[in-house]
JSON list of C-alpha atoms and ligand atoms in Angstrom, two decimals:
[
{"chain": "A", "resi": 1, "resn": "UNK", "atom": "CA", "xyz": [-125.80, -195.91, 147.68]},
{"chain": "A", "resi": 2, "resn": "UNK", "atom": "CA", "xyz": [-124.54, -199.37, 146.76]},
{"chain": "A", "resi": 3, "resn": "UNK", "atom": "CA", "xyz": [-124.84, -202.23, 149.21]},
{"chain": "A", "resi": 4, "resn": "UNK", "atom": "CA", "xyz": [-121.62, -204.16, 149.02]},
{"chain": "A", "resi": 5, "resn": "UNK", "atom": "CA", "xyz": [-121.97, -207.18, 151.23]},
{"chain": "A", "resi": 6, "resn": "UNK", "atom": "CA", "xyz": [-119.22, -209.11, 152.89]},
{"chain": "A", "resi": 7, "resn": "UNK", "atom": "CA", "xyz": [-119.09, -212.33, 154.85]},
{"chain": "A", "resi": 8, "resn": "UNK", "atom": "CA", "xyz": [-116.97, -213.51, 157.73]},
{"chain": "A", "resi": 9, "resn": "UNK", "atom": "CA", "xyz": [-116.52, -217.24, 158.01]},
{"chain": "A", "resi": 10, "resn": "UNK", "atom": "CA", "xyz": [-115.30, -219.67, 160.64]},
{"chain": "A", "resi": 11, "resn": "UNK", "atom": "CA", "xyz": [-115.24, -223.46, 160.79]},
{"chain": "A", "resi": 12, "resn": "UNK", "atom": "CA", "xyz": [-114.08, -226.30, 162.99]},
{"chain": "A", "resi": 13, "resn": "UNK", "atom": "CA", "xyz": [-114.34, -230.07, 163.08]},
{"chain": "A", "resi": 14, "resn": "UNK", "atom": "CA", "xyz": [-113.30, -232.44, 165.85]},
{"chain": "A", "resi": 15, "resn": "UNK", "atom": "CA", "xyz": [-113.45, -236.19, 166.37]},
{"chain": "A", "resi": 16, "resn": "UNK", "atom": "CA", "xyz": [-114.94, -235.73, 169.88]},
{"chain": "A", "resi": 17, "resn": "UNK", "atom": "CA", "xyz": [-113.89, -237.90, 172.83]},
{"chain": "A", "resi": 18, "resn": "UNK", "atom": "CA", "xyz": [-115.67, -241.22, 172.20]},
{"chain": "A", "resi": 19, "resn": "UNK", "atom": "CA", "xyz": [-115.39, -242.06, 168.50]},
{"chain": "A", "resi": 20, "resn": "UNK", "atom": "CA", "xyz": [-112.60, -243.88, 166.70]},
{"chain": "A", "resi": 21, "resn": "UNK", "atom": "CA", "xyz": [-112.71, -241.58, 163.66]},
{"chain": "A", "resi": 22, "resn": "UNK", "atom": "CA", "xyz": [-114.29, -238.41, 162.35]},
{"chain": "A", "resi": 23, "resn": "UNK", "atom": "CA", "xyz": [-117.01, -239.27, 159.81]},
{"chain": "A", "resi": 24, "resn": "UNK", "atom": "CA", "xyz": [-118.18, -235.66, 159.45]},
{"chain": "A", "resi": 25, "resn": "UNK", "atom": "CA", "xyz": [-117.21, -233.58, 156.42]},
{"chain": "A", "resi": 26, "resn": "UNK", "atom": "CA", "xyz": [-117.70, -229.94, 155.54]},
{"chain": "A", "resi": 27, "resn": "UNK", "atom": "CA", "xyz": [-116.71, -227.36, 152.98]},
{"chain": "A", "resi": 28, "resn": "UNK", "atom": "CA", "xyz": [-117.05, -223.80, 151.77]},
{"chain": "A", "resi": 29, "resn": "UNK", "atom": "CA", "xyz": [-117.13, -223.19, 148.01]},
{"chain": "A", "resi": 30, "resn": "UNK", "atom": "CA", "xyz": [-115.56, -221.61, 146.04]},
{"chain": "A", "resi": 31, "resn": "UNK", "atom": "CA", "xyz": [-112.70, -222.25, 148.43]},
{"chain": "A", "resi": 32, "resn": "UNK", "atom": "CA", "xyz": [-110.66, -219.30, 147.18]},
{"chain": "A", "resi": 33, "resn": "UNK", "atom": "CA", "xyz": [-112.95, -216.44, 148.18]},
{"chain": "A", "resi": 34, "resn": "UNK", "atom": "CA", "xyz": [-116.00, -215.21, 150.03]},
{"chain": "A", "resi": 35, "resn": "UNK", "atom": "CA", "xyz": [-118.02, -213.30, 147.49]},
{"chain": "A", "resi": 36, "resn": "UNK", "atom": "CA", "xyz": [-121.74, -212.74, 147.34]},
{"chain": "A", "resi": 37, "resn": "UNK", "atom": "CA", "xyz": [-121.70, -210.68, 144.17]},
{"chain": "A", "resi": 38, "resn": "UNK", "atom": "CA", "xyz": [-120.57, -213.40, 141.73]},
{"chain": "A", "resi": 39, "resn": "UNK", "atom": "CA", "xyz": [-123.28, -215.12, 139.68]},
{"chain": "A", "resi": 40, "resn": "UNK", "atom": "CA", "xyz": [-122.51, -218.53, 141.19]},
{"chain": "A", "resi": 41, "resn": "UNK", "atom": "CA", "xyz": [-122.90, -217.49, 144.80]},
{"chain": "A", "resi": 42, "resn": "UNK", "atom": "CA", "xyz": [-121.29, -219.08, 147.80]},
{"chain": "A", "resi": 43, "resn": "UNK", "atom": "CA", "xyz": [-122.02, -222.58, 149.11]},
{"chain": "A", "resi": 44, "resn": "UNK", "atom": "CA", "xyz": [-121.52, -224.04, 152.61]},
{"chain": "A", "resi": 45, "resn": "UNK", "atom": "CA", "xyz": [-122.05, -227.74, 153.35]},
{"chain": "A", "resi": 46, "resn": "UNK", "atom": "CA", "xyz": [-121.99, -229.96, 156.44]},
{"chain": "A", "resi": 47, "resn": "UNK", "atom": "CA", "xyz": [-122.40, -233.76, 156.20]},
{"chain": "A", "resi": 48, "resn": "UNK", "atom": "CA", "xyz": [-122.35, -236.47, 158.87]},
{"chain": "A", "resi": 49, "resn": "UNK", "atom": "CA", "xyz": [-121.71, -239.93, 157.48]},
{"chain": "A", "resi": 50, "resn": "UNK", "atom": "CA", "xyz": [-123.17, -243.24, 158.60]},
{"chain": "A", "resi": 51, "resn": "UNK", "atom": "CA", "xyz": [-122.62, -246.86, 157.73]},
{"chain": "A", "resi": 52, "resn": "UNK", "atom": "CA", "xyz": [-119.61, -249.06, 158.22]},
{"chain": "A", "resi": 53, "resn": "UNK", "atom": "CA", "xyz": [-116.19, -247.86, 159.22]},
{"chain": "A", "resi": 54, "resn": "UNK", "atom": "CA", "xyz": [-115.19, -246.89, 155.68]},
{"chain": "A", "resi": 55, "resn": "UNK", "atom": "CA", "xyz": [-118.67, -246.10, 154.38]},
{"chain": "A", "resi": 56, "resn": "UNK", "atom": "CA", "xyz": [-119.58, -243.31, 156.78]},
{"chain": "A", "resi": 57, "resn": "UNK", "atom": "CA", "xyz": [-116.46, -241.35, 156.07]},
{"chain": "A", "resi": 58, "resn": "UNK", "atom": "CA", "xyz": [-116.70, -241.88, 152.34]},
{"chain": "A", "resi": 59, "resn": "UNK", "atom": "CA", "xyz": [-120.39, -240.91, 152.12]},
{"chain": "A", "resi": 60, "resn": "UNK", "atom": "CA", "xyz": [-119.98, -237.57, 153.90]},
{"chain": "A", "resi": 61, "resn": "UNK", "atom": "CA", "xyz": [-116.84, -236.71, 151.94]},
{"chain": "A", "resi": 62, "resn": "UNK", "atom": "CA", "xyz": [-118.59, -237.58, 148.64]},
{"chain": "A", "resi": 63, "resn": "UNK", "atom": "CA", "xyz": [-121.66, -235.55, 149.56]},
{"chain": "A", "resi": 64, "resn": "UNK", "atom": "CA", "xyz": [-119.69, -232.35, 150.20]},
{"chain": "A", "resi": 65, "resn": "UNK", "atom": "CA", "xyz": [-117.57, -232.67, 147.05]},
{"chain": "A", "resi": 66, "resn": "UNK", "atom": "CA", "xyz": [-120.37, -233.77, 144.71]},
{"chain": "A", "resi": 67, "resn": "UNK", "atom": "CA", "xyz": [-122.71, -231.08, 145.96]},
{"chain": "A", "resi": 68, "resn": "UNK", "atom": "CA", "xyz": [-120.11, -228.39, 145.21]},
{"chain": "A", "resi": 69, "resn": "UNK", "atom": "CA", "xyz": [-119.10, -229.90, 141.85]},
{"chain": "A", "resi": 70, "resn": "UNK", "atom": "CA", "xyz": [-122.65, -230.13, 140.53]},
{"chain": "A", "resi": 71, "resn": "UNK", "atom": "CA", "xyz": [-123.77, -226.81, 142.05]},
{"chain": "A", "resi": 72, "resn": "UNK", "atom": "CA", "xyz": [-120.97, -224.85, 140.39]},
{"chain": "A", "resi": 73, "resn": "UNK", "atom": "CA", "xyz": [-120.98, -226.78, 137.09]},
{"chain": "A", "resi": 74, "resn": "UNK", "atom": "CA", "xyz": [-124.41, -225.31, 136.39]},
{"chain": "A", "resi": 75, "resn": "UNK", "atom": "CA", "xyz": [-124.38, -221.75, 135.05]},
{"chain": "A", "resi": 76, "resn": "UNK", "atom": "CA", "xyz": [-128.10, -221.22, 135.44]},
{"chain": "A", "resi": 77, "resn": "UNK", "atom": "CA", "xyz": [-129.42, -218.28, 137.42]},
{"chain": "A", "resi": 78, "resn": "UNK", "atom": "CA", "xyz": [-131.76, -220.58, 139.31]},
{"chain": "A", "resi": 79, "resn": "UNK", "atom": "CA", "xyz": [-129.98, -221.22, 142.61]},
{"chain": "A", "resi": 80, "resn": "UNK", "atom": "CA", "xyz": [-132.62, -223.53, 144.17]},
{"chain": "A", "resi": 81, "resn": "UNK", "atom": "CA", "xyz": [-132.72, -225.53, 140.92]},
{"chain": "A", "resi": 82, "resn": "UNK", "atom": "CA", "xyz": [-128.92, -225.94, 141.05]},
{"chain": "A", "resi": 83, "resn": "UNK", "atom": "CA", "xyz": [-129.15, -227.00, 144.68]},
{"chain": "A", "resi": 84, "resn": "UNK", "atom": "CA", "xyz": [-131.88, -229.52, 143.91]},
{"chain": "A", "resi": 85, "resn": "UNK", "atom": "CA", "xyz": [-129.88, -231.07, 141.05]},
{"chain": "A", "resi": 86, "resn": "UNK", "atom": "CA", "xyz": [-126.76, -231.18, 143.21]},
{"chain": "A", "resi": 87, "resn": "UNK", "atom": "CA", "xyz": [-128.56, -233.09, 145.97]},
{"chain": "A", "resi": 88, "resn": "UNK", "atom": "CA", "xyz": [-130.11, -235.49, 143.46]},
{"chain": "A", "resi": 89, "resn": "UNK", "atom": "CA", "xyz": [-126.75, -236.21, 141.81]},
{"chain": "A", "resi": 90, "resn": "UNK", "atom": "CA", "xyz": [-124.96, -236.68, 145.14]},
{"chain": "A", "resi": 91, "resn": "UNK", "atom": "CA", "xyz": [-127.70, -239.06, 146.32]},
{"chain": "A", "resi": 92, "resn": "UNK", "atom": "CA", "xyz": [-127.48, -241.10, 143.13]},
{"chain": "A", "resi": 93, "resn": "UNK", "atom": "CA", "xyz": [-123.71, -241.45, 143.16]},
{"chain": "A", "resi": 94, "resn": "UNK", "atom": "CA", "xyz": [-123.44, -242.31, 146.85]},
{"chain": "A", "resi": 95, "resn": "UNK", "atom": "CA", "xyz": [-126.22, -244.88, 146.42]},
{"chain": "A", "resi": 96, "resn": "UNK", "atom": "CA", "xyz": [-124.52, -246.45, 143.41]},
{"chain": "A", "resi": 97, "resn": "UNK", "atom": "CA", "xyz": [-121.19, -246.85, 145.17]},
{"chain": "A", "resi": 98, "resn": "UNK", "atom": "CA", "xyz": [-122.93, -248.12, 148.30]},
{"chain": "A", "resi": 99, "resn": "UNK", "atom": "CA", "xyz": [-124.66, -250.86, 146.33]},
{"chain": "A", "resi": 100, "resn": "UNK", "atom": "CA", "xyz": [-121.65, -251.83, 144.15]},
{"chain": "A", "resi": 101, "resn": "UNK", "atom": "CA", "xyz": [-118.76, -251.85, 146.62]},
{"chain": "A", "resi": 102, "resn": "UNK", "atom": "CA", "xyz": [-119.17, -254.37, 149.45]},
{"chain": "A", "resi": 103, "resn": "UNK", "atom": "CA", "xyz": [-117.02, -252.43, 151.93]},
{"chain": "A", "resi": 104, "resn": "UNK", "atom": "CA", "xyz": [-119.24, -249.36, 151.39]},
{"chain": "A", "resi": 105, "resn": "UNK", "atom": "CA", "xyz": [-122.53, -251.26, 151.54]},
{"chain": "A", "resi": 106, "resn": "UNK", "atom": "CA", "xyz": [-125.39, -249.30, 153.09]},
{"chain": "A", "resi": 107, "resn": "UNK", "atom": "CA", "xyz": [-123.45, -246.06, 153.49]},
{"chain": "A", "resi": 108, "resn": "UNK", "atom": "CA", "xyz": [-125.32, -242.79, 153.73]},
{"chain": "A", "resi": 109, "resn": "UNK", "atom": "CA", "xyz": [-124.98, -239.30, 155.11]},
{"chain": "A", "resi": 110, "resn": "UNK", "atom": "CA", "xyz": [-126.81, -236.27, 156.36]},
{"chain": "A", "resi": 111, "resn": "UNK", "atom": "CA", "xyz": [-126.31, -233.20, 154.22]},
{"chain": "A", "resi": 112, "resn": "UNK", "atom": "CA", "xyz": [-127.18, -229.60, 155.07]},
{"chain": "A", "resi": 113, "resn": "UNK", "atom": "CA", "xyz": [-126.25, -226.84, 152.64]},
{"chain": "A", "resi": 114, "resn": "UNK", "atom": "CA", "xyz": [-126.57, -223.06, 152.67]},
{"chain": "A", "resi": 115, "resn": "UNK", "atom": "CA", "xyz": [-126.30, -221.17, 149.37]},
{"chain": "A", "resi": 116, "resn": "UNK", "atom": "CA", "xyz": [-125.92, -217.38, 149.49]},
{"chain": "A", "resi": 117, "resn": "UNK", "atom": "CA", "xyz": [-125.99, -214.88, 146.66]},
{"chain": "A", "resi": 118, "resn": "UNK", "atom": "CA", "xyz": [-126.45, -211.15, 147.06]},
{"chain": "A", "resi": 119, "resn": "UNK", "atom": "CA", "xyz": [-128.85, -210.74, 149.96]},
{"chain": "A", "resi": 120, "resn": "UNK", "atom": "CA", "xyz": [-130.60, -214.04, 149.20]},
{"chain": "A", "resi": 121, "resn": "UNK", "atom": "CA", "xyz": [-130.17, -217.41, 150.84]},
{"chain": "A", "resi": 122, "resn": "UNK", "atom": "CA", "xyz": [-131.40, -220.97, 150.28]},
{"chain": "A", "resi": 123, "resn": "UNK", "atom": "CA", "xyz": [-131.22, -224.11, 152.37]},
{"chain": "A", "resi": 124, "resn": "UNK", "atom": "CA", "xyz": [-131.05, -227.69, 151.12]},
{"chain": "A", "resi": 125, "resn": "UNK", "atom": "CA", "xyz": [-131.34, -230.35, 153.79]},
{"chain": "A", "resi": 126, "resn": "UNK", "atom": "CA", "xyz": [-131.56, -234.10, 154.44]},
{"chain": "A", "resi": 127, "resn": "UNK", "atom": "CA", "xyz": [-130.92, -235.74, 157.82]},
{"chain": "A", "resi": 128, "resn": "UNK", "atom": "CA", "xyz": [-130.24, -234.35, 161.29]},
{"chain": "A", "resi": 129, "resn": "UNK", "atom": "CA", "xyz": [-127.41, -231.92, 160.79]},
{"chain": "A", "resi": 130, "resn": "UNK", "atom": "CA", "xyz": [-128.83, -228.43, 161.33]},
{"chain": "A", "resi": 131, "resn": "UNK", "atom": "CA", "xyz": [-128.90, -224.89, 160.03]},
{"chain": "A", "resi": 132, "resn": "UNK", "atom": "CA", "xyz": [-129.72, -221.98, 162.34]},
{"chain": "A", "resi": 133, "resn": "UNK", "atom": "CA", "xyz": [-130.15, -218.28, 161.78]},
{"chain": "A", "resi": 134, "resn": "UNK", "atom": "CA", "xyz": [-129.00, -216.13, 164.69]},
{"chain": "A", "resi": 135, "resn": "UNK", "atom": "CA", "xyz": [-129.61, -212.42, 164.96]},
{"chain": "A", "resi": 136, "resn": "UNK", "atom": "CA", "xyz": [-129.58, -209.86, 167.74]},
{"chain": "A", "resi": 137, "resn": "UNK", "atom": "CA", "xyz": [-133.11, -210.66, 168.87]},
{"chain": "A", "resi": 138, "resn": "UNK", "atom": "CA", "xyz": [-133.14, -214.42, 168.62]},
{"chain": "A", "resi": 139, "resn": "UNK", "atom": "CA", "xyz": [-132.22, -217.77, 167.14]},
{"chain": "A", "resi": 140, "resn": "UNK", "atom": "CA", "xyz": [-134.25, -219.96, 164.82]},
{"chain": "A", "resi": 141, "resn": "UNK", "atom": "CA", "xyz": [-133.56, -223.51, 163.74]},
{"chain": "A", "resi": 142, "resn": "UNK", "atom": "CA", "xyz": [-134.13, -223.40, 159.97]},
{"chain": "A", "resi": 143, "resn": "UNK", "atom": "CA", "xyz": [-134.12, -227.16, 159.40]},
{"chain": "A", "resi": 144, "resn": "UNK", "atom": "CA", "xyz": [-136.28, -230.01, 160.69]},
{"chain": "A", "resi": 145, "resn": "UNK", "atom": "CA", "xyz": [-134.38, -233.03, 161.96]},
{"chain": "A", "resi": 146, "resn": "UNK", "atom": "CA", "xyz": [-135.20, -236.06, 159.81]},
{"chain": "A", "resi": 147, "resn": "UNK", "atom": "CA", "xyz": [-135.30, -238.53, 162.69]},
{"chain": "A", "resi": 148, "resn": "UNK", "atom": "CA", "xyz": [-138.16, -240.76, 163.80]},
{"chain": "A", "resi": 149, "resn": "UNK", "atom": "CA", "xyz": [-138.03, -239.14, 167.23]},
{"chain": "A", "resi": 150, "resn": "UNK", "atom": "CA", "xyz": [-138.25, -235.57, 165.85]},
{"chain": "A", "resi": 151, "resn": "UNK", "atom": "CA", "xyz": [-141.20, -236.65, 163.70]},
{"chain": "A", "resi": 152, "resn": "UNK", "atom": "CA", "xyz": [-142.94, -237.97, 166.81]},
{"chain": "A", "resi": 153, "resn": "UNK", "atom": "CA", "xyz": [-142.38, -234.58, 168.49]},
{"chain": "A", "resi": 154, "resn": "UNK", "atom": "CA", "xyz": [-143.89, -232.79, 165.47]},
{"chain": "A", "resi": 155, "resn": "UNK", "atom": "CA", "xyz": [-146.91, -235.10, 165.73]},
{"chain": "A", "resi": 156, "resn": "UNK", "atom": "CA", "xyz": [-147.12, -234.40, 169.50]},
{"chain": "A", "resi": 157, "resn": "UNK", "atom": "CA", "xyz": [-146.47, -238.04, 170.37]},
{"chain": "A", "resi": 158, "resn": "UNK", "atom": "CA", "xyz": [-143.36, -237.13, 172.41]},
{"chain": "A", "resi": 159, "resn": "UNK", "atom": "CA", "xyz": [-142.35, -233.99, 174.29]},
{"chain": "A", "resi": 160, "resn": "UNK", "atom": "CA", "xyz": [-139.06, -232.23, 173.48]},
{"chain": "A", "resi": 161, "resn": "UNK", "atom": "CA", "xyz": [-137.61, -233.37, 176.81]},
{"chain": "A", "resi": 162, "resn": "UNK", "atom": "CA", "xyz": [-138.59, -236.99, 176.15]},
{"chain": "A", "resi": 163, "resn": "UNK", "atom": "CA", "xyz": [-137.05, -236.74, 172.68]},
{"chain": "A", "resi": 164, "resn": "UNK", "atom": "CA", "xyz": [-133.78, -235.31, 174.05]},
{"chain": "A", "resi": 165, "resn": "UNK", "atom": "CA", "xyz": [-133.35, -238.45, 176.23]},
{"chain": "A", "resi": 166, "resn": "UNK", "atom": "CA", "xyz": [-134.75, -240.99, 173.76]},
{"chain": "A", "resi": 167, "resn": "UNK", "atom": "CA", "xyz": [-132.33, -243.89, 173.15]},
{"chain": "A", "resi": 168, "resn": "UNK", "atom": "CA", "xyz": [-133.09, -243.80, 169.40]},
{"chain": "A", "resi": 169, "resn": "UNK", "atom": "CA", "xyz": [-132.95, -240.01, 168.98]},
{"chain": "A", "resi": 170, "resn": "UNK", "atom": "CA", "xyz": [-130.15, -240.27, 166.41]},
{"chain": "A", "resi": 171, "resn": "UNK", "atom": "CA", "xyz": [-131.90, -242.78, 164.11]},
{"chain": "A", "resi": 172, "resn": "UNK", "atom": "CA", "xyz": [-132.45, -241.04, 160.78]},
{"chain": "A", "resi": 173, "resn": "UNK", "atom": "CA", "xyz": [-135.72, -241.24, 158.89]},
{"chain": "A", "resi": 174, "resn": "UNK", "atom": "CA", "xyz": [-134.11, -239.74, 155.78]},
{"chain": "A", "resi": 175, "resn": "UNK", "atom": "CA", "xyz": [-130.51, -239.70, 154.56]},
{"chain": "A", "resi": 176, "resn": "UNK", "atom": "CA", "xyz": [-128.55, -239.09, 151.39]},
{"chain": "A", "resi": 177, "resn": "UNK", "atom": "CA", "xyz": [-127.39, -242.15, 149.46]},
{"chain": "A", "resi": 178, "resn": "UNK", "atom": "CA", "xyz": [-129.42, -244.94, 151.07]},
{"chain": "A", "resi": 179, "resn": "UNK", "atom": "CA", "xyz": [-132.18, -245.14, 148.43]},
{"chain": "A", "resi": 180, "resn": "UNK", "atom": "CA", "xyz": [-132.18, -244.54, 144.66]},
{"chain": "A", "resi": 181, "resn": "UNK", "atom": "CA", "xyz": [-133.93, -241.18, 145.16]},
{"chain": "A", "resi": 182, "resn": "UNK", "atom": "CA", "xyz": [-134.33, -238.86, 148.12]},
{"chain": "A", "resi": 183, "resn": "UNK", "atom": "CA", "xyz": [-136.78, -236.17, 149.16]},
{"chain": "A", "resi": 184, "resn": "UNK", "atom": "CA", "xyz": [-134.84, -232.96, 149.90]},
{"chain": "A", "resi": 185, "resn": "UNK", "atom": "CA", "xyz": [-136.12, -230.07, 152.03]},
{"chain": "A", "resi": 186, "resn": "UNK", "atom": "CA", "xyz": [-135.35, -227.06, 149.88]},
{"chain": "A", "resi": 187, "resn": "UNK", "atom": "CA", "xyz": [-136.43, -223.50, 150.66]},
{"chain": "A", "resi": 188, "resn": "UNK", "atom": "CA", "xyz": [-135.56, -219.83, 150.31]},
{"chain": "A", "resi": 189, "resn": "UNK", "atom": "CA", "xyz": [-134.73, -217.71, 153.36]},
{"chain": "A", "resi": 190, "resn": "UNK", "atom": "CA", "xyz": [-136.13, -214.25, 153.95]},
{"chain": "A", "resi": 191, "resn": "UNK", "atom": "CA", "xyz": [-133.74, -211.55, 152.58]},
{"chain": "A", "resi": 192, "resn": "UNK", "atom": "CA", "xyz": [-130.55, -211.40, 154.64]},
{"chain": "A", "resi": 193, "resn": "UNK", "atom": "CA", "xyz": [-130.39, -208.67, 157.29]},
{"chain": "A", "resi": 194, "resn": "UNK", "atom": "CA", "xyz": [-127.29, -206.87, 158.57]},
{"chain": "A", "resi": 195, "resn": "UNK", "atom": "CA", "xyz": [-125.80, -208.85, 161.42]},
{"chain": "A", "resi": 196, "resn": "UNK", "atom": "CA", "xyz": [-127.41, -212.17, 160.45]},
{"chain": "A", "resi": 197, "resn": "UNK", "atom": "CA", "xyz": [-125.32, -215.17, 161.45]},
{"chain": "A", "resi": 198, "resn": "UNK", "atom": "CA", "xyz": [-125.78, -218.66, 160.07]},
{"chain": "A", "resi": 199, "resn": "UNK", "atom": "CA", "xyz": [-124.65, -221.79, 161.86]},
{"chain": "A", "resi": 200, "resn": "UNK", "atom": "CA", "xyz": [-124.40, -225.18, 160.16]},
{"chain": "A", "resi": 201, "resn": "UNK", "atom": "CA", "xyz": [-123.56, -228.07, 162.48]},
{"chain": "A", "resi": 202, "resn": "UNK", "atom": "CA", "xyz": [-123.57, -231.83, 162.86]},
{"chain": "A", "resi": 203, "resn": "UNK", "atom": "CA", "xyz": [-125.47, -233.47, 165.74]},
{"chain": "A", "resi": 204, "resn": "UNK", "atom": "CA", "xyz": [-122.33, -233.61, 167.87]},
{"chain": "A", "resi": 205, "resn": "UNK", "atom": "CA", "xyz": [-123.40, -230.15, 169.02]},
{"chain": "A", "resi": 206, "resn": "UNK", "atom": "CA", "xyz": [-126.73, -231.40, 170.40]},
{"chain": "A", "resi": 207, "resn": "UNK", "atom": "CA", "xyz": [-125.84, -230.81, 174.05]},
{"chain": "A", "resi": 208, "resn": "UNK", "atom": "CA", "xyz": [-125.37, -227.08, 173.51]},
{"chain": "A", "resi": 209, "resn": "UNK", "atom": "CA", "xyz": [-128.68, -225.24, 174.01]},
{"chain": "A", "resi": 210, "resn": "UNK", "atom": "CA", "xyz": [-130.19, -222.69, 171.62]},
{"chain": "A", "resi": 211, "resn": "UNK", "atom": "CA", "xyz": [-129.67, -219.95, 174.23]},
{"chain": "A", "resi": 212, "resn": "UNK", "atom": "CA", "xyz": [-125.97, -220.83, 174.46]},
{"chain": "A", "resi": 213, "resn": "UNK", "atom": "CA", "xyz": [-125.61, -220.88, 170.67]},
{"chain": "A", "resi": 214, "resn": "UNK", "atom": "CA", "xyz": [-127.22, -217.46, 170.45]},
{"chain": "A", "resi": 215, "resn": "UNK", "atom": "CA", "xyz": [-124.99, -215.95, 173.14]},
{"chain": "A", "resi": 216, "resn": "UNK", "atom": "CA", "xyz": [-121.77, -217.46, 171.76]},
{"chain": "A", "resi": 217, "resn": "UNK", "atom": "CA", "xyz": [-122.36, -216.44, 168.17]},
{"chain": "A", "resi": 218, "resn": "UNK", "atom": "CA", "xyz": [-123.04, -212.84, 169.07]},
{"chain": "A", "resi": 219, "resn": "UNK", "atom": "CA", "xyz": [-120.16, -212.59, 171.55]},
{"chain": "A", "resi": 220, "resn": "UNK", "atom": "CA", "xyz": [-117.33, -213.88, 169.35]},
{"chain": "A", "resi": 221, "resn": "UNK", "atom": "CA", "xyz": [-116.14, -213.55, 165.75]},
{"chain": "A", "resi": 222, "resn": "UNK", "atom": "CA", "xyz": [-117.03, -216.64, 163.64]},
{"chain": "A", "resi": 223, "resn": "UNK", "atom": "CA", "xyz": [-113.76, -218.56, 164.03]},
{"chain": "A", "resi": 224, "resn": "UNK", "atom": "CA", "xyz": [-113.55, -218.00, 167.79]},
{"chain": "A", "resi": 225, "resn": "UNK", "atom": "CA", "xyz": [-117.23, -218.98, 168.10]},
{"chain": "A", "resi": 226, "resn": "UNK", "atom": "CA", "xyz": [-116.58, -222.26, 166.22]},
{"chain": "A", "resi": 227, "resn": "UNK", "atom": "CA", "xyz": [-113.61, -223.10, 168.45]},
{"chain": "A", "resi": 228, "resn": "UNK", "atom": "CA", "xyz": [-115.69, -222.39, 171.57]},
{"chain": "A", "resi": 229, "resn": "UNK", "atom": "CA", "xyz": [-118.57, -224.55, 170.32]},
{"chain": "A", "resi": 230, "resn": "UNK", "atom": "CA", "xyz": [-116.29, -227.54, 169.79]},
{"chain": "A", "resi": 231, "resn": "UNK", "atom": "CA", "xyz": [-114.71, -227.00, 173.21]},
{"chain": "A", "resi": 232, "resn": "UNK", "atom": "CA", "xyz": [-118.15, -226.82, 174.87]},
{"chain": "A", "resi": 233, "resn": "UNK", "atom": "CA", "xyz": [-119.37, -230.01, 173.14]},
{"chain": "A", "resi": 234, "resn": "UNK", "atom": "CA", "xyz": [-116.26, -231.83, 174.33]},
{"chain": "A", "resi": 235, "resn": "UNK", "atom": "CA", "xyz": [-116.64, -230.51, 177.88]},
{"chain": "A", "resi": 236, "resn": "UNK", "atom": "CA", "xyz": [-120.11, -232.10, 177.84]},
{"chain": "A", "resi": 237, "resn": "UNK", "atom": "CA", "xyz": [-118.85, -235.54, 176.97]},
{"chain": "A", "resi": 238, "resn": "UNK", "atom": "CA", "xyz": [-117.78, -235.28, 173.31]},
{"chain": "A", "resi": 239, "resn": "UNK", "atom": "CA", "xyz": [-120.04, -238.25, 172.51]},
{"chain": "A", "resi": 240, "resn": "UNK", "atom": "CA", "xyz": [-119.86, -237.72, 168.76]},
{"chain": "A", "resi": 241, "resn": "UNK", "atom": "CA", "xyz": [-117.88, -235.98, 166.03]},
{"chain": "A", "resi": 242, "resn": "UNK", "atom": "CA", "xyz": [-118.53, -232.23, 166.05]},
{"chain": "A", "resi": 243, "resn": "UNK", "atom": "CA", "xyz": [-118.54, -230.01, 162.98]},
{"chain": "A", "resi": 244, "resn": "UNK", "atom": "CA", "xyz": [-119.53, -226.34, 162.83]},
{"chain": "A", "resi": 245, "resn": "UNK", "atom": "CA", "xyz": [-119.51, -223.55, 160.28]},
{"chain": "A", "resi": 246, "resn": "UNK", "atom": "CA", "xyz": [-120.45, -219.96, 161.14]},
{"chain": "A", "resi": 247, "resn": "UNK", "atom": "CA", "xyz": [-121.16, -217.34, 158.50]},
{"chain": "A", "resi": 248, "resn": "UNK", "atom": "CA", "xyz": [-121.72, -213.69, 159.47]},
{"chain": "A", "resi": 249, "resn": "UNK", "atom": "CA", "xyz": [-123.32, -211.30, 156.99]},
{"chain": "A", "resi": 250, "resn": "UNK", "atom": "CA", "xyz": [-122.31, -207.63, 157.04]},
{"chain": "A", "resi": 251, "resn": "UNK", "atom": "CA", "xyz": [-123.49, -205.37, 154.28]},
{"chain": "A", "resi": 252, "resn": "UNK", "atom": "CA", "xyz": [-121.24, -202.30, 153.99]},
{"chain": "A", "resi": 253, "resn": "UNK", "atom": "CA", "xyz": [-122.89, -199.22, 152.60]},
{"chain": "A", "resi": 254, "resn": "UNK", "atom": "CA", "xyz": [-120.57, -197.78, 149.97]},
{"chain": "A", "resi": 255, "resn": "UNK", "atom": "CA", "xyz": [-121.11, -194.20, 148.77]},
{"chain": "A", "resi": 256, "resn": "UNK", "atom": "CA", "xyz": [-121.68, -193.99, 145.04]},
{"chain": "P", "resi": 1, "resn": "MN", "atom": "MN1", "xyz": [-123.03, -237.28, 164.26]}
]
């Protein structure tokens, strides 16, 4: 019996109700297909830019494109190595433009990427966009938020409730493109299981609870789930740009 896997994908991005522009960016690569069997694998990226008016939008857009360009320009079999080099190159190029071009000064971005190949997955992550794994029995946040407030929670200096109301909860402790080098959280996931769903999102989704994410992702196909998530975030104030990607993994047993 051959396991031929397939993916279902949905995505949505929205400016929200309070911001003047959408500084989030996202992408799925290669854009032409969803295929886990190719040697290059499949890459999903969400980025949330920061900095001046022009800088924030430029940094997130650059991060998504550079990550994909470098990731797929490398023919090596080593997916985490390709991911690591892609993050390093994106960081370097965003930093260089942010230091050379006055209107882009100080720009930076979060960047959360999911690479899938066969039944294997890897996460690369900087900032406070998030990756979750959702399955029938639960939901787990795969990434740590790189914010000062989240670090204080991890060190038991703040409770989760205090952190959720903290006025500086969105201040990043790590971002792509603000220093010459960056430390990237990079790790392999356990082998994918039938029915696994992955959610990548920007922090505009922060008022939707884990329980709600779990219920929505299992109740709707990926595109409908993304549309509902954006709608829910906007119903709760739409304080920020909202970007979501949902990837569902279904291995189909094929006789042979
Ligand atoms: Mn945001």
